[in-house]
PDB file of C-alpha atoms in Angstrom:
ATOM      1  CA  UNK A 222     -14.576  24.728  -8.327  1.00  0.00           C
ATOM      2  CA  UNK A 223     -12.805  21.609  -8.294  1.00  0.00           C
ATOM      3  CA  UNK A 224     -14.235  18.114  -7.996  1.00  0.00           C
ATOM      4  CA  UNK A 225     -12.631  15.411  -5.606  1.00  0.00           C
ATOM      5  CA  UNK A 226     -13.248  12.154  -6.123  1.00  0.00           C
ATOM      6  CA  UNK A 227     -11.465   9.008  -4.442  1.00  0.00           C
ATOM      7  CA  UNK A 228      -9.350   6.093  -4.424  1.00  0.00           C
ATOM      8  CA  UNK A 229      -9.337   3.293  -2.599  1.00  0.00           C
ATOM      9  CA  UNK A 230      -6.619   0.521  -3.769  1.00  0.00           C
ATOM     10  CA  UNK A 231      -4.984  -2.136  -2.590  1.00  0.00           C
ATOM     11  CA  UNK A 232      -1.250  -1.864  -3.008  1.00  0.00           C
ATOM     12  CA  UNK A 233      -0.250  -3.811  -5.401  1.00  0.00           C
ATOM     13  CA  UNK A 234      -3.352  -3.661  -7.612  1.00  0.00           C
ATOM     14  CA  UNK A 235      -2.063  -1.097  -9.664  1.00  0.00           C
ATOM     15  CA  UNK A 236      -2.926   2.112  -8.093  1.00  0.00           C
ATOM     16  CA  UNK A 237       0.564   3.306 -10.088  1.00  0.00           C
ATOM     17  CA  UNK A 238      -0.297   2.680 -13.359  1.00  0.00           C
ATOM     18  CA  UNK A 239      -3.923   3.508 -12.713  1.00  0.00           C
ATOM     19  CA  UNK A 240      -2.532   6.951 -11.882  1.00  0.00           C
ATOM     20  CA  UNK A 241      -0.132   6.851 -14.953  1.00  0.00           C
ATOM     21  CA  UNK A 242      -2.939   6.571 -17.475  1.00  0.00           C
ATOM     22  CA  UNK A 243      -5.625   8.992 -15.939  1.00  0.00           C
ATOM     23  CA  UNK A 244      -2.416  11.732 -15.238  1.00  0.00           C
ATOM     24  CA  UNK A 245      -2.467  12.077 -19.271  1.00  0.00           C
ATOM     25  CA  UNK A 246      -5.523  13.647 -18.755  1.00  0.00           C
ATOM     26  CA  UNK A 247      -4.413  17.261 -18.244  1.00  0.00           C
ATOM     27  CA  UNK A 248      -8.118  17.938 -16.677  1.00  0.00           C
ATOM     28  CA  UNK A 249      -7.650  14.776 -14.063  1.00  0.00           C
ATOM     29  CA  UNK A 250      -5.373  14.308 -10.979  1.00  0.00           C
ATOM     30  CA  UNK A 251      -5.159  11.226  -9.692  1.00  0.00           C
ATOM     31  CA  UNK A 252      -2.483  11.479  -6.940  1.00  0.00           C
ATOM     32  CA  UNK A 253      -0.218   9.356  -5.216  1.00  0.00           C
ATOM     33  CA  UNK A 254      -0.393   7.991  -1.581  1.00  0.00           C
ATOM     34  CA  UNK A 255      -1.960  11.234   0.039  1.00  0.00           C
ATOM     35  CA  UNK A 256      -2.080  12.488   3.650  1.00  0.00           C
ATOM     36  CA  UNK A 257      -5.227  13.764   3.779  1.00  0.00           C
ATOM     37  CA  UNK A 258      -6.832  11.721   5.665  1.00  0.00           C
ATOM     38  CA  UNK A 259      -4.554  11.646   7.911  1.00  0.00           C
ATOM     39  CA  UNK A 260      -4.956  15.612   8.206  1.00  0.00           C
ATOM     40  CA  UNK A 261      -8.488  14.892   8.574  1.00  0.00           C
ATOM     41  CA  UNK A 262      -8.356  12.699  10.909  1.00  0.00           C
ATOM     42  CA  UNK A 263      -5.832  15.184  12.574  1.00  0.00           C
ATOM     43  CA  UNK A 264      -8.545  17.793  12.494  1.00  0.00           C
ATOM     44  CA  UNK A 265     -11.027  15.310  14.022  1.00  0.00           C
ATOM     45  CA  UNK A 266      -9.639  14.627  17.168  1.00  0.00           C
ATOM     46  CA  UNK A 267      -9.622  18.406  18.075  1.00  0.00           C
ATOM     47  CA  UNK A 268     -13.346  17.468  19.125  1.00  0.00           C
ATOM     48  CA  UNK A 269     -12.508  15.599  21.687  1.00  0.00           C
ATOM     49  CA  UNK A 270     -10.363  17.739  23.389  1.00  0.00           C
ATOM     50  CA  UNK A 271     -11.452  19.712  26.547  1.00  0.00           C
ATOM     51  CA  UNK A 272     -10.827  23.309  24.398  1.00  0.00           C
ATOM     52  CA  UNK A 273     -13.612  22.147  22.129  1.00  0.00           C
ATOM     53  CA  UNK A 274     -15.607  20.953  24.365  1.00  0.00           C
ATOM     54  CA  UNK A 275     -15.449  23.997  26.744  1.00  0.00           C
ATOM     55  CA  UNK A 276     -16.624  25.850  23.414  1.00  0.00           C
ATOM     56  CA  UNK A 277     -18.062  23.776  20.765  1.00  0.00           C
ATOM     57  CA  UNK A 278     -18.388  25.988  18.019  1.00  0.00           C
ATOM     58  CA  UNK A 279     -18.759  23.700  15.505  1.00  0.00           C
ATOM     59  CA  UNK A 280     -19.810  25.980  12.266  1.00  0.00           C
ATOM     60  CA  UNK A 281     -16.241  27.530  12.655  1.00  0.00           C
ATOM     61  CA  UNK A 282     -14.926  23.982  12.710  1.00  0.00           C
ATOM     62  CA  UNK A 283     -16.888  23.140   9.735  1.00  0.00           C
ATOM     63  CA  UNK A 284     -15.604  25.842   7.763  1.00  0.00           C
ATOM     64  CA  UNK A 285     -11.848  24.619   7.889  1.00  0.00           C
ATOM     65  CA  UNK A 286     -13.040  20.744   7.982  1.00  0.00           C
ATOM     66  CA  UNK A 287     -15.067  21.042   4.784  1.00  0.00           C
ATOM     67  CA  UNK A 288     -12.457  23.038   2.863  1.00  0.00           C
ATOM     68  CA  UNK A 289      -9.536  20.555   3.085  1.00  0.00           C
ATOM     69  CA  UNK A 290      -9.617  19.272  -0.092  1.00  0.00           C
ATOM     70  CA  UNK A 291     -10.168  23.086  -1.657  1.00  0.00           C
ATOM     71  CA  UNK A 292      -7.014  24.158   0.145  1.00  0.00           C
ATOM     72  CA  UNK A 293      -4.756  21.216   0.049  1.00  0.00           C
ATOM     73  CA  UNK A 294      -5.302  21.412  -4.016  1.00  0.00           C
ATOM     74  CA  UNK A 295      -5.889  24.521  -4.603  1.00  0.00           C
ATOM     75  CA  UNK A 296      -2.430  25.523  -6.425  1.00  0.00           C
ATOM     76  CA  UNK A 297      -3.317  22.127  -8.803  1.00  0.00           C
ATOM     77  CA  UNK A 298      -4.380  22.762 -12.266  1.00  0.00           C
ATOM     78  CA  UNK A 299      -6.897  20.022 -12.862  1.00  0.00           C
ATOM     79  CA  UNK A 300     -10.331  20.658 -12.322  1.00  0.00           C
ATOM     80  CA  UNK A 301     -10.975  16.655 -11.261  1.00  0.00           C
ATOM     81  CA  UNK A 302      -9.000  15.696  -8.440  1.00  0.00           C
ATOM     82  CA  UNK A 303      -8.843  11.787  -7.973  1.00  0.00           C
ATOM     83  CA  UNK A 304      -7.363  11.549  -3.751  1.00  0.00           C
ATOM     84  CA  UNK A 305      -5.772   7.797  -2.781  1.00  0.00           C
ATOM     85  CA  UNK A 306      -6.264   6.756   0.798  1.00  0.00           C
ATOM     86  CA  UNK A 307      -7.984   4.077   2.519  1.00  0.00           C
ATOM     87  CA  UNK A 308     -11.201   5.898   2.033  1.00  0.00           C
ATOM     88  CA  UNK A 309     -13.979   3.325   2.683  1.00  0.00           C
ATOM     89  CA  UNK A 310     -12.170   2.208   5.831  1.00  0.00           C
ATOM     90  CA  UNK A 311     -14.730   3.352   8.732  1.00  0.00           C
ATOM     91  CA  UNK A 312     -13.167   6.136  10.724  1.00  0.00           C
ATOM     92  CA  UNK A 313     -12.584   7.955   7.248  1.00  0.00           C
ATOM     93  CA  UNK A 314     -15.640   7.526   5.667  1.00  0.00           C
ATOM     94  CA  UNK A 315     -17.482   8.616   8.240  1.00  0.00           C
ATOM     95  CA  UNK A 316     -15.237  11.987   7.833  1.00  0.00           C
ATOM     96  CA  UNK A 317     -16.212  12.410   3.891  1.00  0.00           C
ATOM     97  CA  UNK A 318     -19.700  12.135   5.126  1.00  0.00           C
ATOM     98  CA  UNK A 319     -19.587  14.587   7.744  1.00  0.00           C
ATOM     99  CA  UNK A 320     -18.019  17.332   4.985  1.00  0.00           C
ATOM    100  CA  UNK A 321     -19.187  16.033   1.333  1.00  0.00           C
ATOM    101  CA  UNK A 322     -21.853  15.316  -0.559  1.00  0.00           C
ATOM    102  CA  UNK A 323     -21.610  13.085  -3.585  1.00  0.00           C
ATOM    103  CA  UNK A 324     -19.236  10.865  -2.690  1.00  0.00           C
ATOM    104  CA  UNK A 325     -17.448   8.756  -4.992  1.00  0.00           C
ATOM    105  CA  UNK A 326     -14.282   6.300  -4.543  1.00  0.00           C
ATOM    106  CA  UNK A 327     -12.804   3.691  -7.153  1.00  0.00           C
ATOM    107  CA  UNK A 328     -12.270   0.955  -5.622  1.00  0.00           C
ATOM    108  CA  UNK A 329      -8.919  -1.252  -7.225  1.00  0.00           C
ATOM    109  CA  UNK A 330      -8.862  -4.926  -5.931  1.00  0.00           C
ATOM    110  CA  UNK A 331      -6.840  -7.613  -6.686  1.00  0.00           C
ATOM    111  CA  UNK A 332      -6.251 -11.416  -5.473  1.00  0.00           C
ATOM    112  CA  UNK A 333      -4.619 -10.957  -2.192  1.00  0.00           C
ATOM    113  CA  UNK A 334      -2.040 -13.959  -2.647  1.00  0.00           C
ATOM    114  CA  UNK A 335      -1.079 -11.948  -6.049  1.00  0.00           C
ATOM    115  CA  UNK A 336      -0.370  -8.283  -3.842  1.00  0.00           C
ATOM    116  CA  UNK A 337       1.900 -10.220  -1.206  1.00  0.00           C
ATOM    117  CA  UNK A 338       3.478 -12.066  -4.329  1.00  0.00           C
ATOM    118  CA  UNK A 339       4.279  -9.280  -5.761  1.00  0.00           C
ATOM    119  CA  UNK A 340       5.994  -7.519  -2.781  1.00  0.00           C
ATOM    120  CA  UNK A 341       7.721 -10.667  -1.928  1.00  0.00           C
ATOM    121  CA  UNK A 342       9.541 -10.999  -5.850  1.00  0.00           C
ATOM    122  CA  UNK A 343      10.113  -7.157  -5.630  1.00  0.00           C
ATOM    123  CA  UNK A 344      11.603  -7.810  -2.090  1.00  0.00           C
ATOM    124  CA  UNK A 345      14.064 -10.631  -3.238  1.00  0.00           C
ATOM    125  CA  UNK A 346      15.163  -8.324  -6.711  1.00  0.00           C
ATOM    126  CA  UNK A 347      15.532  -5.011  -4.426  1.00  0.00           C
ATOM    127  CA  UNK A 348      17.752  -5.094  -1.193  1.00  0.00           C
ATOM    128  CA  UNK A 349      16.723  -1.654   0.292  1.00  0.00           C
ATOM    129  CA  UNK A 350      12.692  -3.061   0.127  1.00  0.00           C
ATOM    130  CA  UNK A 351      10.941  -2.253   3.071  1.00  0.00           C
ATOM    131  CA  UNK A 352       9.857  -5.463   3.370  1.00  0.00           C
ATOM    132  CA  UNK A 353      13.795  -6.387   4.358  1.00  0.00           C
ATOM    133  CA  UNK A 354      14.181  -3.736   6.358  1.00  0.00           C
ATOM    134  CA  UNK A 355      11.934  -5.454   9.670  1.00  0.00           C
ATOM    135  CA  UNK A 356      12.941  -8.798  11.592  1.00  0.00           C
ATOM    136  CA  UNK A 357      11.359 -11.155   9.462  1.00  0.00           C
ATOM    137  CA  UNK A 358      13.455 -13.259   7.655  1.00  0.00           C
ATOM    138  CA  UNK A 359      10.997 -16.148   6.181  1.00  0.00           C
ATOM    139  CA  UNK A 360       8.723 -15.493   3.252  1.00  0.00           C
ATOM    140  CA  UNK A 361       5.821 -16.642   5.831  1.00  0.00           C
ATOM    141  CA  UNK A 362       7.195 -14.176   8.116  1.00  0.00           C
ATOM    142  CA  UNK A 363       6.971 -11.259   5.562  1.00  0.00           C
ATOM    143  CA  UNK A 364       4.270 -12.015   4.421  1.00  0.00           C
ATOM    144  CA  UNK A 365       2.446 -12.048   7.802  1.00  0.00           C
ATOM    145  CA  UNK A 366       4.154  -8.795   8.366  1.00  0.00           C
ATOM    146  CA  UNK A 367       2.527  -7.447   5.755  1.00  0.00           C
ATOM    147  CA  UNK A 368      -0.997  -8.373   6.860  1.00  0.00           C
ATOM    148  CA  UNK A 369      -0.586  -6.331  10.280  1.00  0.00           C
ATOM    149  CA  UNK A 370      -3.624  -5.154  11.740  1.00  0.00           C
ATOM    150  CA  UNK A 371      -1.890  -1.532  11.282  1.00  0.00           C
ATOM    151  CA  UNK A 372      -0.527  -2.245   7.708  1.00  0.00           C
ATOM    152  CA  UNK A 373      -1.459  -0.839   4.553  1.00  0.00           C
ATOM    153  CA  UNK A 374      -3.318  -3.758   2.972  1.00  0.00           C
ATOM    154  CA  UNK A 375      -5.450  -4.587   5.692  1.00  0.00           C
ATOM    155  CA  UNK A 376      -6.301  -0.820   6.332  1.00  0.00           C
ATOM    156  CA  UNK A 377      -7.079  -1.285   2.739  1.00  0.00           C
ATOM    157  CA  UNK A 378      -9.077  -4.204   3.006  1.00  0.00           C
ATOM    158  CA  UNK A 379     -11.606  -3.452   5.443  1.00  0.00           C
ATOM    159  CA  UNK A 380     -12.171   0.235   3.499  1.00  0.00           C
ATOM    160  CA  UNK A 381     -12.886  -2.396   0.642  1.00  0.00           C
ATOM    161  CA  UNK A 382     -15.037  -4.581   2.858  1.00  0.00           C
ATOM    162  CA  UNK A 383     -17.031  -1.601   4.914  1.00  0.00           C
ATOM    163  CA  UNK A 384     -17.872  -0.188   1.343  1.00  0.00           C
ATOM    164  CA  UNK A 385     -19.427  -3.267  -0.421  1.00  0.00           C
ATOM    165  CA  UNK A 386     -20.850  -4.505   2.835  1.00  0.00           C
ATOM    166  CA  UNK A 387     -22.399  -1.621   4.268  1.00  0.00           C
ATOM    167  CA  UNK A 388     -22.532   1.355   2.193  1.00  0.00           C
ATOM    168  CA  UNK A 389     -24.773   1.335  -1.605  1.00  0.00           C
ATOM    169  CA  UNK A 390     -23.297   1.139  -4.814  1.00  0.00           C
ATOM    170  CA  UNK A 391     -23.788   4.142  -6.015  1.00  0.00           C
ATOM    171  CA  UNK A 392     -20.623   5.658  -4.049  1.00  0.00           C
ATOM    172  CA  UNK A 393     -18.157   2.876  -5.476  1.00  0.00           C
ATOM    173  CA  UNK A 394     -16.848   1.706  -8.676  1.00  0.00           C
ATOM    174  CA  UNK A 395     -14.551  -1.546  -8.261  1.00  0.00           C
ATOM    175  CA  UNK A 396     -12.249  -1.770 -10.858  1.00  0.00           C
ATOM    176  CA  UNK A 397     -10.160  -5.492 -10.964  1.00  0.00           C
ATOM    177  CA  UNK A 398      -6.462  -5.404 -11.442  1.00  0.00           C
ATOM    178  CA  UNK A 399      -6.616  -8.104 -14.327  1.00  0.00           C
ATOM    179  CA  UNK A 400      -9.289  -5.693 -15.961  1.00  0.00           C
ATOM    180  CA  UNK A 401      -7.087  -2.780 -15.415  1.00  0.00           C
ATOM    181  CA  UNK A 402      -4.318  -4.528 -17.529  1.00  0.00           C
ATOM    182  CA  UNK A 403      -6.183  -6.662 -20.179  1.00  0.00           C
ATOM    183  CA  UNK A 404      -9.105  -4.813 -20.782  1.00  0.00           C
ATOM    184  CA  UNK A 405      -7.867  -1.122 -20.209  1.00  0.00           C
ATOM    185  CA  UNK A 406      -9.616   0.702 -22.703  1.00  0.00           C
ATOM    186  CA  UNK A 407     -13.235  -0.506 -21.761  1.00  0.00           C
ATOM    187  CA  UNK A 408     -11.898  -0.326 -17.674  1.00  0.00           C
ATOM    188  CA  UNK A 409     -10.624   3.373 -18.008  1.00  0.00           C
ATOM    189  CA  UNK A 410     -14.264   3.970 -19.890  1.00  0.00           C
ATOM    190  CA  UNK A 411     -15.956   2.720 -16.614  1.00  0.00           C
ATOM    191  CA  UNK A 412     -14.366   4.920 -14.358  1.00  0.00           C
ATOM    192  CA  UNK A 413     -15.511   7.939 -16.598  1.00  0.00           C
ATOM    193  CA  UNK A 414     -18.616   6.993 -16.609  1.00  0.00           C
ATOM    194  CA  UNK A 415     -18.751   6.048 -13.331  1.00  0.00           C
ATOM    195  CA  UNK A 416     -17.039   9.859 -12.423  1.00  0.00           C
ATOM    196  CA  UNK A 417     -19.543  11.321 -14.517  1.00  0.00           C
ATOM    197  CA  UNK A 418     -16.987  13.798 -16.258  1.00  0.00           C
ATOM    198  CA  UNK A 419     -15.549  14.008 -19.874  1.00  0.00           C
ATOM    199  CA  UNK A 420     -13.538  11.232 -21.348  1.00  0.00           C
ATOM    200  CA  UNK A 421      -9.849  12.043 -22.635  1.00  0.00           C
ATOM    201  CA  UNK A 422      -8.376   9.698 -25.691  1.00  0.00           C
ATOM    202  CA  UNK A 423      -5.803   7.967 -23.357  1.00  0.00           C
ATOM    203  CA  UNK A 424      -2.650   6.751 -24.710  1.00  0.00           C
ATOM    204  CA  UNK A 425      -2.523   2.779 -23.908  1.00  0.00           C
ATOM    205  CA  UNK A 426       0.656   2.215 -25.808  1.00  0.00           C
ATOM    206  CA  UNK A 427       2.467   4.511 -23.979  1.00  0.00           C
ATOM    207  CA  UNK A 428       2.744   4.428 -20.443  1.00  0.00           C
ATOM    208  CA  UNK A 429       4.839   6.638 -18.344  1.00  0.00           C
ATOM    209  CA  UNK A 430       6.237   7.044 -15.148  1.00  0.00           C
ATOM    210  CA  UNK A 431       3.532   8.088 -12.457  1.00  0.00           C
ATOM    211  CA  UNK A 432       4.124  11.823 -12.525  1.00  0.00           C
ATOM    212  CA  UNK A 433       1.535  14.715 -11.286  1.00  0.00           C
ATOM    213  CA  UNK A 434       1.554  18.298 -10.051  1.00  0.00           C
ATOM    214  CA  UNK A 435       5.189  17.874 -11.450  1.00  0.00           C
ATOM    215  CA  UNK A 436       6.480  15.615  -8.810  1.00  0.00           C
ATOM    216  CA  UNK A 437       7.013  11.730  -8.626  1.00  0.00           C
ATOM    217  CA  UNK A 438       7.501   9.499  -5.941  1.00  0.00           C
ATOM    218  CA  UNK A 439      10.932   9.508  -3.682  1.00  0.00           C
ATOM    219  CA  UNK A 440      11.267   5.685  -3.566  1.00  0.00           C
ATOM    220  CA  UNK A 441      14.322   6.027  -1.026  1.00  0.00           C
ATOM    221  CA  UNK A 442      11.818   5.905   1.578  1.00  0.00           C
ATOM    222  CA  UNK A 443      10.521   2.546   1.204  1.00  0.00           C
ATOM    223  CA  UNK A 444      12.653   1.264  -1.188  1.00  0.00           C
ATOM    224  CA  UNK A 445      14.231   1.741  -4.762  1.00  0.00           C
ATOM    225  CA  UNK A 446      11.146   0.688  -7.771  1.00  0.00           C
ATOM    226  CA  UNK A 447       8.060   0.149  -5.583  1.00  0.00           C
ATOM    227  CA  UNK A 448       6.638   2.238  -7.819  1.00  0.00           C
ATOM    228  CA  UNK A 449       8.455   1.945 -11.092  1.00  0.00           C
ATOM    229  CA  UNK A 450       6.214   0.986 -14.279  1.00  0.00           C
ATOM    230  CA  UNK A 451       7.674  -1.030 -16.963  1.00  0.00           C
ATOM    231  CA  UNK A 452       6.823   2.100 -19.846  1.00  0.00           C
ATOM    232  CA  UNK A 453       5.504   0.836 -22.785  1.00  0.00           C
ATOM    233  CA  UNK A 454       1.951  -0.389 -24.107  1.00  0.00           C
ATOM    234  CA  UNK A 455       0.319  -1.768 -21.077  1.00  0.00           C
ATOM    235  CA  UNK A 456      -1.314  -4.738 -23.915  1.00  0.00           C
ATOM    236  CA  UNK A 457       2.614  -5.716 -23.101  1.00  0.00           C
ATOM    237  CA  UNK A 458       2.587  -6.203 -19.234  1.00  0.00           C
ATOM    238  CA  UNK A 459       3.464  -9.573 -18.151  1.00  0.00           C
ATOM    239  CA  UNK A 460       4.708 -10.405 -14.539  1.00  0.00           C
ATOM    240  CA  UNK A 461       7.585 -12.424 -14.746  1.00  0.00           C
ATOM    241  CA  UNK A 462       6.906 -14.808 -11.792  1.00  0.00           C
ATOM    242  CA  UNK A 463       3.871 -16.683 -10.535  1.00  0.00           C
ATOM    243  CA  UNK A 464       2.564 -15.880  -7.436  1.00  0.00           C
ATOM    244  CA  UNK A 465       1.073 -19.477  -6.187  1.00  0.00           C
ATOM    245  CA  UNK A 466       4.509 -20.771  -7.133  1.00  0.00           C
ATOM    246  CA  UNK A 467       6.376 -18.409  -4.015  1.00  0.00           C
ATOM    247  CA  UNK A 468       3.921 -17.720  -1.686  1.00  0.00           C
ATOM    248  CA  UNK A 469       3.676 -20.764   0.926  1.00  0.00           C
ATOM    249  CA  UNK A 470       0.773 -22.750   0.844  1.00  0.00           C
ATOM    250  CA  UNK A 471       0.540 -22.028   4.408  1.00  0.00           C
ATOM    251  CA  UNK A 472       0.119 -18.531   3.867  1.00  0.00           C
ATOM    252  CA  UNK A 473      -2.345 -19.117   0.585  1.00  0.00           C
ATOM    253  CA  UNK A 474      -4.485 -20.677   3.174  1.00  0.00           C
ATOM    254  CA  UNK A 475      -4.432 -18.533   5.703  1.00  0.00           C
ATOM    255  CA  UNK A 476      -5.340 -15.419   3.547  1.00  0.00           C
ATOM    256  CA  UNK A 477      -7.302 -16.374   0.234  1.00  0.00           C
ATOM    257  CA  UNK A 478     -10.068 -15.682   2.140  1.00  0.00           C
ATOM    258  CA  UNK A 479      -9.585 -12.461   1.874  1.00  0.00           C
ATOM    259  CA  UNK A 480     -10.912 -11.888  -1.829  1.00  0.00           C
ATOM    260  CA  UNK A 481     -14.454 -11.319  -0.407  1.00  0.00           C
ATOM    261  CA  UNK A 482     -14.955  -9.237  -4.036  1.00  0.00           C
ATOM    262  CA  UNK A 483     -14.425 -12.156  -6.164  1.00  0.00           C
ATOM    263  CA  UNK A 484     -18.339 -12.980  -4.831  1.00  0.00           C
ATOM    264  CA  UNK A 485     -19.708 -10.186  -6.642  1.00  0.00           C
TER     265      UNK A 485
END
């Protein structure tokens, strides 16, 4: 029987290389962007419809609602499954609840100005970005196009803020991106313990290409190296730009606010 754990990131906060270094586990799977919550969510909203309704028979619905993980993973070797979605946000949470026990979701943060930093200097090195592909022309403008109420990152952020606000800590493990890449060792340590399954010897000096179930992403979609790692040791990472320095101060106002973890 498999185990599925979670993952809650920011994007940005290295969710890639995160993946990366637990994929050289061959027991773990930590996966990229995934769709099931979106298939759960799917599933959901057949309550609500007059069919149901008319004949609520909810142990049959159970039975395919509390199996999606089983079947969406069942062809993948690893016996520890790591899923990355916003889980914490509300709507989806509520759905792990409903059809698992023992929930557990690593949470990766990182300074806010820092994630729209880095999409802005990957934005202005890559022309096909999707961040140039929408009318906003201004760095303010992108930037404020990235913090959409239906965006990624703020889907992302109020998972992150429903969890440490309203849920105990015993179902979340936050995990700092500055950690992540200057203290990996001891970081990667913490999420095994805080997974409760057996630790691999991980491989810090050489970092690959996020790769699992023998598939990478197809960055065509939303532009060429979102989520290309610079290989190497990750002691060597270094971003090449600072983020304060092109972000507008207008926009460092208007969203440092939103590194409600940095309290903890």
């Amino acid at each position: 029987m498999k185990e599925i754990f979670f993952l809650n990131g920011l994007p940005r906060s290295g969710n890639t290389v995160f993946g990366s270094i637990m994929n050289q586990n061959p027991n773990v799977a930590a996966t990229a962007n995934s769709i099931c919550a979106d298939m759960m969510g799917e599933l959901f909203m057949l309550k609500h419809t007059d069919v149901f309704k008319n004949y609520p028979d909810h142990k049959s619905f159970d039975n395919v609602a509390k199996t999606v993980f089983e079947n969406y993973y069942k062809d993948w070797k690893q016996d520890y499954i790591i899923d990355r979605a916003p889980w914490g946000y509300p709507i989806n949470l509520k759905f792990l609840k409903e059809t698992r026990s023992n929930i557990k979701i690593i949470v990766l943060v990182r300074d806010v100005i820092e994630v729209l930093g880095s999409f802005i200097d990957w934005s202005n090195r890559e022309p096909t970005a999707f961040v140039n592909q929408y009318d906003a022309k201004t760095v303010e403008e992108k930037c404020d196009m990235l913090m959409n109420k239906d965006g990624q990152i703020v889907k992302e952020l109020i998972g992150i803020k429903h969890l440490l606000n309203h849920q105990p800590k015993e179902i979340y493990h936050i995990v700092k991106f500055n950690d992540l890449v200057k203290d990996t060792e001891n970081t990667i340590e913490g999420v095994y313990n805080f997974l409760g399954i057996p630790k691999f010897k991980h491989d810090f000096n050489n970092i690959g290409q996020f790769k699992v179930n023998d598939m990478g992403y197809d960055d065509t979609i939303v532009g060429n190296g979102l989520h290309t790692l610079e290989t190497g040791a990750i002691s060597d990472y270094k971003e090449k730009y600072d983020a304060y320095s092109i972000i507008p101060k207008s926009i460092i106002e208007k969203y440092k606010q939103c590194n409600f973890w940095e309290e903890i």
